[in-house]
GROMACS .gro file of C-alpha atoms in nm:
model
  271
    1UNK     CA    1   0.000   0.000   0.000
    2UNK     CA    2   0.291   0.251   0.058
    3UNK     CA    3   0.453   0.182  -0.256
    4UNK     CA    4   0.130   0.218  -0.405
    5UNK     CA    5   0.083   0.582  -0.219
    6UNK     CA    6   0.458   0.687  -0.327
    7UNK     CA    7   0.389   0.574  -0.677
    8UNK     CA    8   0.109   0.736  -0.724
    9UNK     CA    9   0.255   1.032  -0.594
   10UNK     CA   10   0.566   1.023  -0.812
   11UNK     CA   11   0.383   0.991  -1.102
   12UNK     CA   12   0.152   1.249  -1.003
   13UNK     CA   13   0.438   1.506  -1.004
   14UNK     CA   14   0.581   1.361  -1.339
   15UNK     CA   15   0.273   1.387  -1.501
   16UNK     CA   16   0.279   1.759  -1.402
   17UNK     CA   17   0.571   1.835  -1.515
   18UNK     CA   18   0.615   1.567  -1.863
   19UNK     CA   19   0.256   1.624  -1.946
   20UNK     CA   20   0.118   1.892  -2.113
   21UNK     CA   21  -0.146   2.138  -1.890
   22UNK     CA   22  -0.469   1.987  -1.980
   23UNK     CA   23  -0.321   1.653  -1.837
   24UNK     CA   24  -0.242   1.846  -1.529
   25UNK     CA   25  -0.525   1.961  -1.482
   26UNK     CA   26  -0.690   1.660  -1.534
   27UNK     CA   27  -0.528   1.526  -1.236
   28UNK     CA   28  -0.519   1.850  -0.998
   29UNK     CA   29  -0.915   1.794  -1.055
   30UNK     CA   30  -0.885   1.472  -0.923
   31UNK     CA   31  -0.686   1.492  -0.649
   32UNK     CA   32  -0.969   1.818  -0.550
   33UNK     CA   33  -1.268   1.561  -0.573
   34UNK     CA   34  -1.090   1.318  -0.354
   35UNK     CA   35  -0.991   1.587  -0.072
   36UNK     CA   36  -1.366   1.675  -0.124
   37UNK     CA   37  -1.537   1.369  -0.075
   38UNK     CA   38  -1.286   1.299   0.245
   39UNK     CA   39  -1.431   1.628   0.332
   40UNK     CA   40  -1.790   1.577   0.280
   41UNK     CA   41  -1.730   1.227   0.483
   42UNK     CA   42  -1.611   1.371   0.778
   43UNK     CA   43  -1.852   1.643   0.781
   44UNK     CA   44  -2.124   1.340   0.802
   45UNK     CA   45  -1.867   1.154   1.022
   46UNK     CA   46  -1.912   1.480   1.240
   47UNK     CA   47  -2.333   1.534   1.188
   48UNK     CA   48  -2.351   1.172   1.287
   49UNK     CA   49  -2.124   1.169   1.597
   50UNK     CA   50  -2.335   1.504   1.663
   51UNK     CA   51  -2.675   1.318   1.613
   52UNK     CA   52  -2.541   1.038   1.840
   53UNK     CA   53  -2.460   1.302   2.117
   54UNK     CA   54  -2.777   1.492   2.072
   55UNK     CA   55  -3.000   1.132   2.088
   56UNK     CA   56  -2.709   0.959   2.392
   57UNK     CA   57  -2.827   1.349   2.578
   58UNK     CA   58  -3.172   1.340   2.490
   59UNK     CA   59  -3.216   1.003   2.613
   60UNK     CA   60  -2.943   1.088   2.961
   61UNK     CA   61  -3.198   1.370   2.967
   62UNK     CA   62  -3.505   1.122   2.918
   63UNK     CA   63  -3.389   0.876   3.198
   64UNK     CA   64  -3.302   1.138   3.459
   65UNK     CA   65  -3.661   1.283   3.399
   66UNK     CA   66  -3.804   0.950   3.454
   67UNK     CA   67  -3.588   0.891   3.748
   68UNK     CA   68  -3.661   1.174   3.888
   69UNK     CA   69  -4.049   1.124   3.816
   70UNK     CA   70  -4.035   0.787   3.959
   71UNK     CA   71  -3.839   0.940   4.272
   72UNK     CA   72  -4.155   1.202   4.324
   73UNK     CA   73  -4.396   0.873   4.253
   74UNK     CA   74  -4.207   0.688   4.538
   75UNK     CA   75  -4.271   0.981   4.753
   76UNK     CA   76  -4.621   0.994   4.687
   77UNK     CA   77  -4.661   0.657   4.712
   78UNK     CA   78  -4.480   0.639   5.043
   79UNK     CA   79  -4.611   0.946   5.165
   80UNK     CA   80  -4.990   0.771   5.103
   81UNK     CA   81  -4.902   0.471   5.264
   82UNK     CA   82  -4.783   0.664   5.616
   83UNK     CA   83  -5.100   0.830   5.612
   84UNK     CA   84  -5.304   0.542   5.512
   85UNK     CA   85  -5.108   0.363   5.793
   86UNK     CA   86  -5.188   0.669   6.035
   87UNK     CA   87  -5.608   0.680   5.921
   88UNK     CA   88  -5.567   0.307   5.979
   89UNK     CA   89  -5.418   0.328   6.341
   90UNK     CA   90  -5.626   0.599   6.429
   91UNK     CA   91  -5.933   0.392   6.320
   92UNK     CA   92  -5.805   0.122   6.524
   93UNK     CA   93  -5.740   0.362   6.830
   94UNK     CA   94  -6.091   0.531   6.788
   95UNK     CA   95  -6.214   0.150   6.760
   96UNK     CA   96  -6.052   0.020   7.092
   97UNK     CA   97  -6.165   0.316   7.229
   98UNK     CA   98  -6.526   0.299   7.199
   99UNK     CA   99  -6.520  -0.084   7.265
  100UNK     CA  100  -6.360   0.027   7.603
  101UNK     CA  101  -6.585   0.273   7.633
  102UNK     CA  102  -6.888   0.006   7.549
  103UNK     CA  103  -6.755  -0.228   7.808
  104UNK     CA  104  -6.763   0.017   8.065
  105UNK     CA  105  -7.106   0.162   7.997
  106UNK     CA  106  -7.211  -0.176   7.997
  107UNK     CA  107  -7.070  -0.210   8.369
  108UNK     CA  108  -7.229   0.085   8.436
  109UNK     CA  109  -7.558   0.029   8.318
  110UNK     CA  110  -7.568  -0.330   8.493
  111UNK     CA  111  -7.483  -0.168   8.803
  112UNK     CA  112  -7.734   0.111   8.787
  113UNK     CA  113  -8.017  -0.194   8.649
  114UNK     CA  114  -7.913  -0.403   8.940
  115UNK     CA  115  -7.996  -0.041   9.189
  116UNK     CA  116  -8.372   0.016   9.009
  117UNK     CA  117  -8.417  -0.380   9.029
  118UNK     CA  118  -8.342  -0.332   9.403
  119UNK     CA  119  -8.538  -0.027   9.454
  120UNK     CA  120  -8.866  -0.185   9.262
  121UNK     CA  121  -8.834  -0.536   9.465
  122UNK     CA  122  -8.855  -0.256   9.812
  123UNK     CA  123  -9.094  -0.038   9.663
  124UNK     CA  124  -9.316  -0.351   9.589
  125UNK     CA  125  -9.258  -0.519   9.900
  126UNK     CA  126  -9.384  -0.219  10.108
  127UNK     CA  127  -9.695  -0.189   9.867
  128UNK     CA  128  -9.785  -0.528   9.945
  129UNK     CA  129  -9.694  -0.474  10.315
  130UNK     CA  130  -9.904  -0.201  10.319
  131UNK     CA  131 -10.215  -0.358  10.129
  132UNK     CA  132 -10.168  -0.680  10.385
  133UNK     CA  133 -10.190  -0.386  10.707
  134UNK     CA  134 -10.546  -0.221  10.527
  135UNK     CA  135 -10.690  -0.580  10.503
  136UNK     CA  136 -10.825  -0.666  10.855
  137UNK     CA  137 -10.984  -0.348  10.877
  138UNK     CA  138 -10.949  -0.089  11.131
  139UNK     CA  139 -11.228   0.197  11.414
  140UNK     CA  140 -11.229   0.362  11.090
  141UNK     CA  141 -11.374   0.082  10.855
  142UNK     CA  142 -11.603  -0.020  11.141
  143UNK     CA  143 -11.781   0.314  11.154
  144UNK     CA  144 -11.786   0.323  10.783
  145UNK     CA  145 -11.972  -0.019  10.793
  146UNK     CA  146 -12.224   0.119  11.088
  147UNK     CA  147 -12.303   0.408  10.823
  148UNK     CA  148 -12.369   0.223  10.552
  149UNK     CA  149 -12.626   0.011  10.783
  150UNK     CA  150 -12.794   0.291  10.960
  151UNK     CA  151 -12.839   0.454  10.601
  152UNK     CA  152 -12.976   0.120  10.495
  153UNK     CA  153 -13.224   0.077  10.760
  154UNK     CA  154 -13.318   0.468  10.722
  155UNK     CA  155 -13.392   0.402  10.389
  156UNK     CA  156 -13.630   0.060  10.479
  157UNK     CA  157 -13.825   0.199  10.742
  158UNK     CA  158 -13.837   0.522  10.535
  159UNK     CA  159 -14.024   0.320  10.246
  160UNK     CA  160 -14.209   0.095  10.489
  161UNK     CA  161 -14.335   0.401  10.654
  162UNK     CA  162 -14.530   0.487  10.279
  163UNK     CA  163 -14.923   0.495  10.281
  164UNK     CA  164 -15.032   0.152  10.139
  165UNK     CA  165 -14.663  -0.006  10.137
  166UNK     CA  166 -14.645  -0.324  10.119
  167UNK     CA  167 -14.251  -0.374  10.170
  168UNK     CA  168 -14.044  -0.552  10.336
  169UNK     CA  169 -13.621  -0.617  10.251
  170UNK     CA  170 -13.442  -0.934  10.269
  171UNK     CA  171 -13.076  -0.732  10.182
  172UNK     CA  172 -12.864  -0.881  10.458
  173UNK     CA  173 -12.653  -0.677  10.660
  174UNK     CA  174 -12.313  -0.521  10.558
  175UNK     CA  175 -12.069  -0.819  10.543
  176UNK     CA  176 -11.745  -0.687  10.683
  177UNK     CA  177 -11.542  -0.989  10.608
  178UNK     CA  178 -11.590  -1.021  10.200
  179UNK     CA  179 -11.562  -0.608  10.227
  180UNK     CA  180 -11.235  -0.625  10.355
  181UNK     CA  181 -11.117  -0.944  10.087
  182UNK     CA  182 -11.270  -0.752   9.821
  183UNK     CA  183 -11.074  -0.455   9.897
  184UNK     CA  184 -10.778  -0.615   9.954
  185UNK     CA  185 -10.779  -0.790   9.658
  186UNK     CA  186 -10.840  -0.498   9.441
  187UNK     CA  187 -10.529  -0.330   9.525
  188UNK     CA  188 -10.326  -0.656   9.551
  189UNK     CA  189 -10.457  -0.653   9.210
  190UNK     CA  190 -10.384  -0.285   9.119
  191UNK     CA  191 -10.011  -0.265   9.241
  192UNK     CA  192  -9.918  -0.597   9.045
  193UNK     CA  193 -10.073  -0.452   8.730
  194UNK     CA  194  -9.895  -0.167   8.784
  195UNK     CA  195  -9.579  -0.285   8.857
  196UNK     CA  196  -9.565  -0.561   8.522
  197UNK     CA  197  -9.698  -0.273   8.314
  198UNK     CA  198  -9.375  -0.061   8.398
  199UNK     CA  199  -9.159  -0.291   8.385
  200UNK     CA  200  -9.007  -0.281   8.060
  201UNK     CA  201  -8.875   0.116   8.090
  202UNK     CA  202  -8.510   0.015   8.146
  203UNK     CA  203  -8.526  -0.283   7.910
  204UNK     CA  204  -8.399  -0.049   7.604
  205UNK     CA  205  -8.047  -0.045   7.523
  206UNK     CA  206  -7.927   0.214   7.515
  207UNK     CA  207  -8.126   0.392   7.775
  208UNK     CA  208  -8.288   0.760   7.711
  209UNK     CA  209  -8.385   1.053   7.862
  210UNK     CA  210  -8.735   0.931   7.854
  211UNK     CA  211  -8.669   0.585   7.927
  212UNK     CA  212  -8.539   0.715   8.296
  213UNK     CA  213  -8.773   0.971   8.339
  214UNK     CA  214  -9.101   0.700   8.269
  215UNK     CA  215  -8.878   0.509   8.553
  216UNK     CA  216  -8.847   0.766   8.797
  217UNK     CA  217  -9.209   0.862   8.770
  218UNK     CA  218  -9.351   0.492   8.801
  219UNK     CA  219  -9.124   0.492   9.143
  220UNK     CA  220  -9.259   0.852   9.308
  221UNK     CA  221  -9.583   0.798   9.200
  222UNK     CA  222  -9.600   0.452   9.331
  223UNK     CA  223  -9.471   0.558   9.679
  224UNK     CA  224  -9.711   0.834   9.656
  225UNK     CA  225 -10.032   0.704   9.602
  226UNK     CA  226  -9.928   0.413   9.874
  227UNK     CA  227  -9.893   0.653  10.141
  228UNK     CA  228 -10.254   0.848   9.995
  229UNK     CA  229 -10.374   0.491  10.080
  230UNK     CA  230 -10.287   0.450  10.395
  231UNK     CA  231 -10.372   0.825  10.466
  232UNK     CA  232 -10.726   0.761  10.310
  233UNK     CA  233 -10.834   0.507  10.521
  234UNK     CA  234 -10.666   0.594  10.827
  235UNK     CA  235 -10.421   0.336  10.863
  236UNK     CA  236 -10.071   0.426  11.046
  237UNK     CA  237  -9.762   0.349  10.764
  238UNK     CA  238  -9.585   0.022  10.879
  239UNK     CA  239  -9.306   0.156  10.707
  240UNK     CA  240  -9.261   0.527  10.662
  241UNK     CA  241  -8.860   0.537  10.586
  242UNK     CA  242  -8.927   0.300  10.349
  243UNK     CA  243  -8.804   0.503   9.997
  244UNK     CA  244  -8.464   0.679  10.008
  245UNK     CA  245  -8.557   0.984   9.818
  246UNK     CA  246  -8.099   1.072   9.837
  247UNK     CA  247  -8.115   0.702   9.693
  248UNK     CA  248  -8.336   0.769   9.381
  249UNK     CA  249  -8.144   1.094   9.311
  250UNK     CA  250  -7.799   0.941   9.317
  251UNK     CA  251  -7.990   0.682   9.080
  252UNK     CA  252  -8.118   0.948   8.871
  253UNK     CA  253  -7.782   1.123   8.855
  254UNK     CA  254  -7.571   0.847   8.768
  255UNK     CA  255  -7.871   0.720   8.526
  256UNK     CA  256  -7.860   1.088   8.321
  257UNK     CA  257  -7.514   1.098   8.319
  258UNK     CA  258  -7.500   0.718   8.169
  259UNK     CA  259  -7.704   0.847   7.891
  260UNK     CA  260  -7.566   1.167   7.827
  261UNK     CA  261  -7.188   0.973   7.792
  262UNK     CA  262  -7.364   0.719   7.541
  263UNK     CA  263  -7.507   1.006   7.350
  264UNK     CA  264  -7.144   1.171   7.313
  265UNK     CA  265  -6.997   0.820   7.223
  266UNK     CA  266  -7.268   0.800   6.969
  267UNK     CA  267  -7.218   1.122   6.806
  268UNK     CA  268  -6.854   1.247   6.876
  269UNK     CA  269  -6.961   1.588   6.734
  270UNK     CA  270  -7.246   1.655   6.960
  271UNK     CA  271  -7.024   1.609   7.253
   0.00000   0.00000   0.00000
């Protein structure tokens, strides 16, 4: 190949110099188009290394982007799961919490259920205490029986006394002993029906405002018309410190404040 090259270039010069000057020319063209084309090769040589850089940056450019998108999409994504993880353990906090909070309204309300069961079973007991003391009858029921008799006999002679009666009655005299049973009986009968009829009022769960209220009132009411009773017909009450009133309050205090802490539970933005 160098012999070639040194040749060629020998014989170039010869030719310039033996030939005549359209040969030389000939050749000086030649010698022009190679050095051209060499040129025009690196010059794409050079637009393609430049393409290469431009598409190796673009695509540099491309990854760090994406990189950099996916580091941001990481952080989201990371970012979302702490706070889903936070929502979640808050959830479970707020969770435990009003399960502890059931469980111990729960306690509560058996403890306050077991006080109202007490205070009905004494309020009841006294009722039919007192019912048992009206039964055999007392001076007062005695002169209420002589009344009734002297009215009854007023009211026969007055109508025997009648121009052209012919009349006599055959209605015996007041019997004390059925008077008494049948009175007896009739309240036995009234404080049972009353007592079953109000029993439900602290069945609900979870109590109200009403539900403790229809409670309280059964109880007052109950002691109140007992001791009307026993007023009415002049009987002395067997027992008088029978109902605590400081007992029901605390009950009704403890009761309210049962329901108002359910109600907060219940509706956290009420509280």
């Amino acid at each position: 190949r160098n012999i070639r090259a040194g040749a060629r270039t020998l014989f170039s010069g010869y030719c310039r110099e033996s030939f005549p000057k359209p040969f030389q020319n000939a050749y000086t063209f030649r010698e022009r188009s190679t050095v051209q084309k060499a040129s025009r090769q690196e010059e794409r040589e050079i637009e393609r290394a430049a393409r290469r850089a431009k598409r190796e940056a673009a695509a540099k450019k491309r990854a760090e982007m994406e990189a950099y998108i996916g580091s941001i999409n990481q952080e989201i994504i990371e970012k979302s799961r702490k706070e889903q993880e936070k929502i979640s353990k808050t959830e479970q906090e707020e969770k435990e919490k009003r399960k502890e909070a059931k469980r111990v309204h729960d306690e509560r309300r058996a403890v306050l259920l077991a006080e109202a069961g007490a205070m009905t079973r004494c309020l009841y007991r006294v009722c039919m205490r007192s019912v048992q003391t009206i039964q055999p009858g007392n001076e007062h029921d005695e002169k209420q029986f002589k009344e009734q008799e002297e009215k009854q006999m007023a009211s026969m002679t007055e109508r025997a006394s009648l121009p052209g009666a012919d009349f006599f009655s055959i209605a015996p005299p007041v019997d004390r002993k059925n008077e008494l049973s049948s009175r007896a009986a009739y309240y036995y009968s009234y404080a049972r029906e009353n007592f079953e009829q109000e029993s439900d009022c602290l069945r609900h769960d979870p109590w109200s405002d009403k539900d403790i209220e229809r409670y309280l009132l059964f109880l007052r009411k109950g002691e109140k018309t007992r001791r009307f009773l026993l007023k009415d017909y002049k009987f002395k009450d067997p027992r008088p410190d029978s109902f605590d009133k400081d007992r029901v309050q605390r009950f009704e205090k403890k009761a309210m404040e049962l329901v108002h802490d359910m109600k907060a539970l219940s509706n956290p933005t009420t509280a």
